[in-house]
Coordinates of C-alpha atoms in Angstrom, one line a residue:
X1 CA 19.8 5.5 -25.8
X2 CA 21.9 2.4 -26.3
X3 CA 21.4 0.1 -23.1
X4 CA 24.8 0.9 -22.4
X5 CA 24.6 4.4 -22.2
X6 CA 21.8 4.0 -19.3
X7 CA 23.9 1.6 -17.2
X8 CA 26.7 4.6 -17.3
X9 CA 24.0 6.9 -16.1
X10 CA 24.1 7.7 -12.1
X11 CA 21.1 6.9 -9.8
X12 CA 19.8 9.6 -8.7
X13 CA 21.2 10.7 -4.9
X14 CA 19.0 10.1 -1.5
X15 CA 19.6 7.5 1.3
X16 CA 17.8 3.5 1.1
X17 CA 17.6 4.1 5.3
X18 CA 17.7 1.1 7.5
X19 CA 17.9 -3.2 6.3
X20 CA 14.4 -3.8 5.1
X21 CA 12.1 -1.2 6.0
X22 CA 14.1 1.4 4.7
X23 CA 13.2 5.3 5.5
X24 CA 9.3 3.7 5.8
X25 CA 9.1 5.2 9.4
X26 CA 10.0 8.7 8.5
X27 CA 7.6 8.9 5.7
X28 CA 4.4 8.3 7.7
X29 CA 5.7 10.0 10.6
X30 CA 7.3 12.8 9.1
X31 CA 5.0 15.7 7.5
X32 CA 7.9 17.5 5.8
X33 CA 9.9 14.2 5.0
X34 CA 9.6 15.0 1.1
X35 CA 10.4 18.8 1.3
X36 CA 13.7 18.0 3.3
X37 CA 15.0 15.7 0.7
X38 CA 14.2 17.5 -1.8
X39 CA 15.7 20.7 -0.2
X40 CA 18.8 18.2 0.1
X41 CA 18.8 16.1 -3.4
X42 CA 16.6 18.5 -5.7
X43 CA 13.2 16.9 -7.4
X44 CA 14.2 13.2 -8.6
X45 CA 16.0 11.4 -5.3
X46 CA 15.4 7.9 -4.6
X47 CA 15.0 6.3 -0.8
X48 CA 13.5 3.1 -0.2
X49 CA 10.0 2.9 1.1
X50 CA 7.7 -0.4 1.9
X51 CA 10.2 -2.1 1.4
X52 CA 11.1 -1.3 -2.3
X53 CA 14.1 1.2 -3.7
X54 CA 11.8 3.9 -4.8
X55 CA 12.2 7.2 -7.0
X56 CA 10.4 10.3 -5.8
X57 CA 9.8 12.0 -9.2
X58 CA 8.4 16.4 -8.7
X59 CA 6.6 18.6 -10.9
X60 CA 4.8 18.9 -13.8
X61 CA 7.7 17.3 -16.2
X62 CA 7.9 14.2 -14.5
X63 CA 4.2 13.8 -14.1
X64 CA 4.1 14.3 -17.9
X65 CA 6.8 11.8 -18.4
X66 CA 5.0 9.1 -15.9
X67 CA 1.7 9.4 -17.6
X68 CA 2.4 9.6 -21.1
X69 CA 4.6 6.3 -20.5
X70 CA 1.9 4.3 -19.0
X71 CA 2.7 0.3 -20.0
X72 CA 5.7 1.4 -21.7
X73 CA 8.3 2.4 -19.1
X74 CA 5.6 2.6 -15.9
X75 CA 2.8 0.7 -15.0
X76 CA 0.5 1.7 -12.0
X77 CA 1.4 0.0 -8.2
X78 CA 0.7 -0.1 -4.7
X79 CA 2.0 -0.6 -1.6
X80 CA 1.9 -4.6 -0.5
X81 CA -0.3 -3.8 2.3
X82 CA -2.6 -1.8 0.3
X83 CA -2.7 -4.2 -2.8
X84 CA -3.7 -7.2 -0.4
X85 CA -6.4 -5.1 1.3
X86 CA -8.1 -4.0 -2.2
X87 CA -7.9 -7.1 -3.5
X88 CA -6.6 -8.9 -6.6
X89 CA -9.9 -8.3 -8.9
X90 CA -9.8 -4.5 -7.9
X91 CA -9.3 -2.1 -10.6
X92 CA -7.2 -0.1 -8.8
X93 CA -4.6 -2.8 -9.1
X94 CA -5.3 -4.0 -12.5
X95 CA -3.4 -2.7 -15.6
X96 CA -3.0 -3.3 -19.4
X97 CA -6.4 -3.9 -21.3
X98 CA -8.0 -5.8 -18.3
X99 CA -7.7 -2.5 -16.7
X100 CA -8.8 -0.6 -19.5
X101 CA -12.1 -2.6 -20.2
X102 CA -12.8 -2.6 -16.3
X103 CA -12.7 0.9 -16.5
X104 CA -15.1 1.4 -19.3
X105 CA -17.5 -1.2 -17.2
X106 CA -17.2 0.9 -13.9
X107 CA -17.7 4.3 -15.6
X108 CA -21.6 3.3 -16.2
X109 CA -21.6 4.7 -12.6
X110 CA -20.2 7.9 -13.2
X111 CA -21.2 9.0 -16.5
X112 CA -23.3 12.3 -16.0
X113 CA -27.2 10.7 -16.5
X114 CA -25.8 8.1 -13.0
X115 CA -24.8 11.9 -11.1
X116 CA -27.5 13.5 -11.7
X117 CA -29.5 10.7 -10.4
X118 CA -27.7 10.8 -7.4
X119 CA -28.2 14.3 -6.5
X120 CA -31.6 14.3 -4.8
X121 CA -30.0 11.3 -2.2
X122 CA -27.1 13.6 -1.6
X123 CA -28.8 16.7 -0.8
X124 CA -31.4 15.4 1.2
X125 CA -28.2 13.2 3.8
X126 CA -26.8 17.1 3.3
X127 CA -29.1 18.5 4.8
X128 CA -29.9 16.0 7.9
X129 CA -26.1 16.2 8.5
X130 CA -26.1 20.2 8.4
X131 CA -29.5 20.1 10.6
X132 CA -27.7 18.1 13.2
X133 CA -24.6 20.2 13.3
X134 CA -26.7 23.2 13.9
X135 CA -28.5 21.9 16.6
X136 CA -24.9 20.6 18.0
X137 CA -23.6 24.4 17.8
X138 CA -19.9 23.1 18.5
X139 CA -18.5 20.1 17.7
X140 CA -15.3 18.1 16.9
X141 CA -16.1 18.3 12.8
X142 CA -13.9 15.6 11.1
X143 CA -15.2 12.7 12.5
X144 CA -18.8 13.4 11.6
X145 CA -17.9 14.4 8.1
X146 CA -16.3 11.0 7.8
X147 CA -19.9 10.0 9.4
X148 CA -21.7 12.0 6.2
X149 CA -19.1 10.9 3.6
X150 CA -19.6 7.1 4.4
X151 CA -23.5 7.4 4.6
X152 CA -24.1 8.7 0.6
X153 CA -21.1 6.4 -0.5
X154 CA -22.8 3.4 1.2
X155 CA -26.3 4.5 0.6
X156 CA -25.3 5.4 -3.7
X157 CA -23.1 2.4 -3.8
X158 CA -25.4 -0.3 -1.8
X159 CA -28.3 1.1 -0.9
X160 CA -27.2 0.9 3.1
X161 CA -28.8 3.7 5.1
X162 CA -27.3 5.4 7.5
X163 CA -24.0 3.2 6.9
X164 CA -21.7 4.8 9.3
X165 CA -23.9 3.6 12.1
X166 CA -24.0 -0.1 11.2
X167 CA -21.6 -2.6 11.1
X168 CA -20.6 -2.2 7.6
X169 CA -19.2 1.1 8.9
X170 CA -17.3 -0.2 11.9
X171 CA -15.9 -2.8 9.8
X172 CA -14.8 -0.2 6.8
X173 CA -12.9 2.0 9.8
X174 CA -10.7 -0.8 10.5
X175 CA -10.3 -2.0 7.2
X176 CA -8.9 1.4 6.3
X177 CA -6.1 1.8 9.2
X178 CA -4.8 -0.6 7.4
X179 CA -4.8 0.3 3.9
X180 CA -1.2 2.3 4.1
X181 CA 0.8 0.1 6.5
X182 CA 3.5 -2.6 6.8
X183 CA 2.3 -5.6 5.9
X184 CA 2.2 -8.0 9.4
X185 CA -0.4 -10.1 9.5
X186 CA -0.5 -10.4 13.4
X187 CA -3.7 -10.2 15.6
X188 CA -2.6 -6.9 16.9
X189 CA -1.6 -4.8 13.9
X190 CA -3.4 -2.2 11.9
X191 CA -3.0 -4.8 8.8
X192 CA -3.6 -7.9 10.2
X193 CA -7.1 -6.3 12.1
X194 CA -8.0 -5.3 8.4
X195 CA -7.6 -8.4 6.9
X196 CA -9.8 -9.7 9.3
X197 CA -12.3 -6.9 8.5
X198 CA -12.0 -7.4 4.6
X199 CA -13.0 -10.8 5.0
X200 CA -16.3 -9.8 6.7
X201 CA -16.8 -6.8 4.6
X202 CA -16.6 -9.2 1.5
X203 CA -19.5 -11.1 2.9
X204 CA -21.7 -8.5 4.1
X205 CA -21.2 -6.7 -0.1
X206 CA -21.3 -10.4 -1.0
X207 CA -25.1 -10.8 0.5
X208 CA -26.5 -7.7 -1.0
X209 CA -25.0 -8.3 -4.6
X210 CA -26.5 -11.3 -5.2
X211 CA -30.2 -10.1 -3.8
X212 CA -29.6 -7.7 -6.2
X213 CA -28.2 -9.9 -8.7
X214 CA -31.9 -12.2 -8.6
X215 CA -34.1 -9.0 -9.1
X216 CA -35.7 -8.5 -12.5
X217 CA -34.4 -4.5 -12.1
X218 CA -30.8 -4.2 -10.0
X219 CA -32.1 -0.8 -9.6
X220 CA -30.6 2.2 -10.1
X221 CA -28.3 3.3 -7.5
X222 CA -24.0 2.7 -8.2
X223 CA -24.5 -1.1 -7.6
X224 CA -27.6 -1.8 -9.9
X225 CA -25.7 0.2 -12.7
X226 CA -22.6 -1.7 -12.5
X227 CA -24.6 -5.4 -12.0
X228 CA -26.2 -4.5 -15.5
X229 CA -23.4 -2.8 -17.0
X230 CA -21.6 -4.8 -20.6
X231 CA -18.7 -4.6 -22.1
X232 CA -18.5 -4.3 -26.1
X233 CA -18.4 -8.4 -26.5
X234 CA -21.6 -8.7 -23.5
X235 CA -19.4 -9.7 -20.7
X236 CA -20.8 -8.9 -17.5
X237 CA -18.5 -8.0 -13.7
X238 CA -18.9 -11.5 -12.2
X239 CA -19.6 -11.8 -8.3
X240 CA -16.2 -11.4 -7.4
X241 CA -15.4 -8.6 -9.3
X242 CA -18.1 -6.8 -7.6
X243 CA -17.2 -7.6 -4.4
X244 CA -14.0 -5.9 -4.7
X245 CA -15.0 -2.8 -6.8
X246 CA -17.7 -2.2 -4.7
X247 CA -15.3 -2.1 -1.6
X248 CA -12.7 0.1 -3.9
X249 CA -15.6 2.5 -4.4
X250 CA -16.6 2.9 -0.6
X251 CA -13.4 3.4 -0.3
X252 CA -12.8 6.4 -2.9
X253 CA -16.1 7.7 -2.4
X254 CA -15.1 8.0 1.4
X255 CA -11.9 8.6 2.6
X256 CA -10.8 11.1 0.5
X257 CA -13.6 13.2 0.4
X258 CA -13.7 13.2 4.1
X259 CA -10.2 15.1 4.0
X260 CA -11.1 17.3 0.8
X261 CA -14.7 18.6 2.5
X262 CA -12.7 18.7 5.4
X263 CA -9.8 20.7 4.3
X264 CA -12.6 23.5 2.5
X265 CA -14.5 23.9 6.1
X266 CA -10.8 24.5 7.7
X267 CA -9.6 26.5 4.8
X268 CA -12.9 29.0 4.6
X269 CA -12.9 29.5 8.1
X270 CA -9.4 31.0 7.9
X271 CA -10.1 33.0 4.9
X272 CA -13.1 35.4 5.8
X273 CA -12.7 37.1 2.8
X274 CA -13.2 34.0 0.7
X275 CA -15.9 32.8 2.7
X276 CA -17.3 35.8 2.1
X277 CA -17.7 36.1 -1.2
X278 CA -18.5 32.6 -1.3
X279 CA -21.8 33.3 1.0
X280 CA -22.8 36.4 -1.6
X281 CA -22.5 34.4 -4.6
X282 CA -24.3 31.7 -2.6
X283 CA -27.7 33.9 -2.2
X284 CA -28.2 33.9 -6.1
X285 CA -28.9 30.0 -5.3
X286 CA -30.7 29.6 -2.0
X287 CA -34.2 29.1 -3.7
X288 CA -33.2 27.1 -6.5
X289 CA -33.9 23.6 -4.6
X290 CA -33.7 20.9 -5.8
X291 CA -30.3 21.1 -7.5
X292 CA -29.2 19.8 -10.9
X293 CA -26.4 19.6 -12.7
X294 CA -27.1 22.7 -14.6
X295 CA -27.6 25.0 -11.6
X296 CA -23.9 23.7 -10.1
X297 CA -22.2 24.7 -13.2
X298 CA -23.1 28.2 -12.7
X299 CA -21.3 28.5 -9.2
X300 CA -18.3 29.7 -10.1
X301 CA -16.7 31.3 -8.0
X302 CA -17.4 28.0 -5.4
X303 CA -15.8 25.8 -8.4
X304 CA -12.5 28.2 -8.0
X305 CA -12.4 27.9 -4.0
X306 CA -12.9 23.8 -4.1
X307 CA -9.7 23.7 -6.8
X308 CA -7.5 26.1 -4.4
X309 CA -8.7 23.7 -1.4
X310 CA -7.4 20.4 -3.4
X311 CA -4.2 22.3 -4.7
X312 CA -3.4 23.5 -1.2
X313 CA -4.2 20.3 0.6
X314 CA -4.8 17.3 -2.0
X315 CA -6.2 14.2 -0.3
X316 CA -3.8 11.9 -1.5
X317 CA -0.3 13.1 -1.6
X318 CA 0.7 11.3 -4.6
X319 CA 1.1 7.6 -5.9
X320 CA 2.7 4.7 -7.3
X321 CA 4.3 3.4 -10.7
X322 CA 6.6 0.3 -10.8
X323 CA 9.5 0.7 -13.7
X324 CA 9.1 -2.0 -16.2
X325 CA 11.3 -1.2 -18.5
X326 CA 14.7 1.2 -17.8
X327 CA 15.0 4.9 -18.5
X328 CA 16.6 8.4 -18.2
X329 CA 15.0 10.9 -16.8
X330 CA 16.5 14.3 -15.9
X331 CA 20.3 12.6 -17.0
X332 CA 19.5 10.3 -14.0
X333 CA 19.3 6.2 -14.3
X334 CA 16.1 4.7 -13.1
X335 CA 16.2 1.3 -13.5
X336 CA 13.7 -1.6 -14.0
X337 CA 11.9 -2.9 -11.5
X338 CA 12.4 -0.2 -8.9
X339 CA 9.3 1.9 -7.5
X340 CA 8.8 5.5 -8.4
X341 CA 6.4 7.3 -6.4
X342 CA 4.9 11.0 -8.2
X343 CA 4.3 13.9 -5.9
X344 CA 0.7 15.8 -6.1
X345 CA 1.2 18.7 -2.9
X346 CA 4.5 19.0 -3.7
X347 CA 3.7 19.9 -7.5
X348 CA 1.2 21.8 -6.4
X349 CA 4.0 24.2 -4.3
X350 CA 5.9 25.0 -7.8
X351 CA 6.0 28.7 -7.2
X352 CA 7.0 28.3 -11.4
X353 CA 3.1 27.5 -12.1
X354 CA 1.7 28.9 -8.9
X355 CA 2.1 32.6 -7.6
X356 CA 2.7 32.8 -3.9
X357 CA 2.1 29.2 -3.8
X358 CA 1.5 29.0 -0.1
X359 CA -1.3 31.7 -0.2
X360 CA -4.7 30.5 -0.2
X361 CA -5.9 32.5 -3.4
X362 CA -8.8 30.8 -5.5
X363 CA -8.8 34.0 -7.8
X364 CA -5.3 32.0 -9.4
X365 CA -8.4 29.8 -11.2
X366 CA -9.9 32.3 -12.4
X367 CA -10.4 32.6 -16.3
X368 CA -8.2 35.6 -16.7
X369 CA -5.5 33.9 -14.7
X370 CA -5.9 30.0 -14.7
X371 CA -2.4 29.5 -13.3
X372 CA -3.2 25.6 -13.7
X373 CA -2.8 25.5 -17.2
X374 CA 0.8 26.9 -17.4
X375 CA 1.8 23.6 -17.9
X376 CA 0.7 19.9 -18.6
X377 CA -0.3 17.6 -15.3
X378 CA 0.7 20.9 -13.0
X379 CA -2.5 20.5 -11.2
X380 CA -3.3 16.1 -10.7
X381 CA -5.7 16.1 -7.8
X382 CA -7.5 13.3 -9.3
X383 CA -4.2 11.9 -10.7
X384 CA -4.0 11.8 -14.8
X385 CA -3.4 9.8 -17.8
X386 CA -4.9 6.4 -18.2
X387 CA -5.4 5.9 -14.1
X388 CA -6.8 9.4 -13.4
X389 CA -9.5 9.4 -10.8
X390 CA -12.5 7.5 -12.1
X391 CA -14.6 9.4 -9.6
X392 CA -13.9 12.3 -9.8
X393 CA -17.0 14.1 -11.1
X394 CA -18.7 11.9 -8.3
X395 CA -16.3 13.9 -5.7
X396 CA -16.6 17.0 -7.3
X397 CA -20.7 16.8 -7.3
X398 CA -20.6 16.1 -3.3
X399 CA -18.4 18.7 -2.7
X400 CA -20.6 21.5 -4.3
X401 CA -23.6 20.2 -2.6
X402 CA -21.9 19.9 0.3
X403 CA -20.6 23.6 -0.1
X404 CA -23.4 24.9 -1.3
X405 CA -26.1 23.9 1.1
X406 CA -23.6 24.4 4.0
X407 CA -23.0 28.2 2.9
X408 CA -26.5 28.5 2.8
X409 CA -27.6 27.1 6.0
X410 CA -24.8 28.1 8.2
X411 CA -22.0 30.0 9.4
X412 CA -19.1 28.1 11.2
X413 CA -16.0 29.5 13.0
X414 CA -12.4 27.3 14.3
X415 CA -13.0 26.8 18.0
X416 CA -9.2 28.6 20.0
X417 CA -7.3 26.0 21.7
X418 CA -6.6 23.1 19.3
X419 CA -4.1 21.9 17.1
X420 CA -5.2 22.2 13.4
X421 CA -1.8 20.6 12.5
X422 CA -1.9 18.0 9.6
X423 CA -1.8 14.4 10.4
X424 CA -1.6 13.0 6.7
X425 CA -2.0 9.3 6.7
X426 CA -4.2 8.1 5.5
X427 CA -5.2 11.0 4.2
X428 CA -4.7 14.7 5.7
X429 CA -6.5 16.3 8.3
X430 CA -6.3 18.3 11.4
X431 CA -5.2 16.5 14.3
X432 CA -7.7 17.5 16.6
X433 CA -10.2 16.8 14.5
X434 CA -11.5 20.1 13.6
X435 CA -13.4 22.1 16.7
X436 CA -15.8 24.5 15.2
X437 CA -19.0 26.6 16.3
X438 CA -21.7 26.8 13.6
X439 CA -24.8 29.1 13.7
X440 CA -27.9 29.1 11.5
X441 CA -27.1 31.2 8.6
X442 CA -30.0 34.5 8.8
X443 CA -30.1 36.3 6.0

């Protein structure tokens, strides 16, 4: 298509909202603000969001397009606020080959000899958190699983024992408000509080990577794998890389686990049937401690509920590409330099892939059915293409030994009285917080 022929194309319809901050208001405040333009506009519109004229692209097709186009007509992007707040050495903001050879040096982390490693540290914080809860018998769950998320990240990642409960973890809270926020550096905002807070966090990482760095062995824990990790030509992550990835991987190892383990205790507890057959498949399991990798493979049926959890409520709604170069999609215009943001829950709702997409059914994984595989990128919790999750096996490991050892141990049951409406910045979960009852689990 001749450049010509693009410029004739129309932009595709929506509203840029008020001077400046555009429709930003309504799209933190507003649960349903995608679903109502796209009821209005179909699945490309464009609005105008921190800031920027931004595309909202839906489904499967466009998350094909976006990822197969990476560095040629897209390249990753976040919000101002959020870039500032990882920093400018984090991978998350990095593209092209720096990216790419970032990547290869992080995944020394991840890669399945690091996970297995890791497993004896999870189970045993498992089980002191699930001990604890028991002993509770009700409590407001979310903030506790935020609690449990934050302690293995920060005990895998830097060795820091029970981090929630130090001042690494009242620094990280803060610094998170303001991950997904207008960028006002003012005493008093969400941002300009977690700019503070970066700077402190940077010092207290800054402190334990260099001990680490002076040791003859790092060690072996996320940190002492990425200190000693090399790329092809020997080039090591300097200080201030570390700094930065180390925060980036608090970060992912945290928040959006919280809402994903989060989301499967709500989600279970509403579907008896589900929970169920989760607790039968459970007592094939409850005297093969300690766990491996081998023995969570062979959970199946737990591996089907966890994917129906993150289709029906992903923990990140969707995220950010920045056009770099002009195109058509769909017979619309999208033109360079605009922002186009890709929806995960909504393309998880295409009732073309998903039957009854609304119903909680993790039988639509199932081998005979596998509804996710009707079509390419129909089912992106972790994202896909070149920037798909990195740590994803990581979150998929804690989720199973969460699952696992909490279906073993205990029953739990939603508390009347509260509202279990979604608040979804920055990531979803139920607004009051989750009020369960939990009971030891006799068998």
């Amino acid at each position: 298509m001749t450049n010509q022929e693009l410029t004739s194309l129309p932009l595709p319809p929506g509203e840029s909202g008020l001077p400046f901050i555009g429709e930003t208001i309504s799209f933190f405040t507003d649960p349903n603000f995608s679903q109502k333009r796209v009821a209005k506009y179909g699945k490309v519109y464009q609005t105008n969001i921190f800031g920027n004229p931004t595309v909202t692209m839906i489904g499967a097709e466009a998350n094909n397009f976006l990822f197969r186009n990476e560095n040629k007509y897209v390249v990753s992007t976040w919000p101002k606020s959020t870039k500032i707040l990882l920093g400018d050495l984090s991978l998350a903001v990095k593209n092209g080959e720096f990216h790419k050879s970032r990547r290869q040096l992080l995944y020394q982390a991840f890669q399945p000899r690091a996970l297995a490693s890791y497993i004896p540290t999870m189970e045993k914080i498992t089980e002191q958190y699930i001990n604890n809860w028991l002993e509770q018998k009700e409590l407001i769950w979310y903030p506790q699983i935020r609690d449990y998320t934050f302690d293995i990240a920060s005990n895998l990642l830097v060795s820091t024992d029970g981090g929630s409960h130090t001042v690494l973890g009242e620094l990280f809270e803060d610094w998170c408000a303001g991950l997904f926020t207008l960028p006002i550096n003012l005493p008093w905002t969400k941002f300009g509080k977690a700019l503070r807070c970066r700077k402190k966090l940077l010092k207290y990482i800054e402190e334990i990577v260099i001990k680490r760095q002076q040791l003859d062995n790092p060690g072996e824990d996320a940190l002492g794998l990425l200190i000693q990790a090399e790329d092809e030509a020997g080039n090591k992550l300097t200080t201030e890389e570390l700094k930065d990835q180390v925060l980036l991987l608090l970060f992912a190892g945290h928040e959006t686990l919280t809402s994903a383990i989060a989301s499967f205790c709500l989600l279970t507890a509403q579907n008896p049937d589900v929970m169920a057959k989760l607790t039968a498949e459970q007592t094939k399991f409850a005297n093969k401690s300690p766990l491996t990798l081998d023995t969570i493979k062979e959970m199946t049926y737990l591996d089907q509920v966890i994917k129906e959890v993150m289709r029906i409520i992903p923990p990140v709604g969707g995220g950010f590409r920045e056009v770099i170069e002009s195109f058509e999609f769909n017979g619309y215009q999208i033109p360079k330099g605009w922002t186009i943001q890709y929806q995960i829950a909504q393309t998880h709702q295409d009732k073309d892939i998903y039957t009854e997409s609304d119903r909680f059914d993790p039988d639509r994984f199932s081998p005979e059915r596998q509804e996710d595989k009707k079509a390419s990128f129909a089912y992106i919790p972790f994202g896909g293409g070149l920037r798909e999750c990195l740590g994803k096996e990581f979150a998929r490991l804690e989720m199973r030994i969460f699952a696992s050892l909490l279906l073993q141990k205990c029953q739990w049951e939603l508390l009347p009285n509260q509202n279990l409406e979604l608040v979804t910045v920055p990531t979803p979960h139920p607004k009051d917080g989750l009020k369960v009852k939990t009971r030891a689990f006799l068998r």
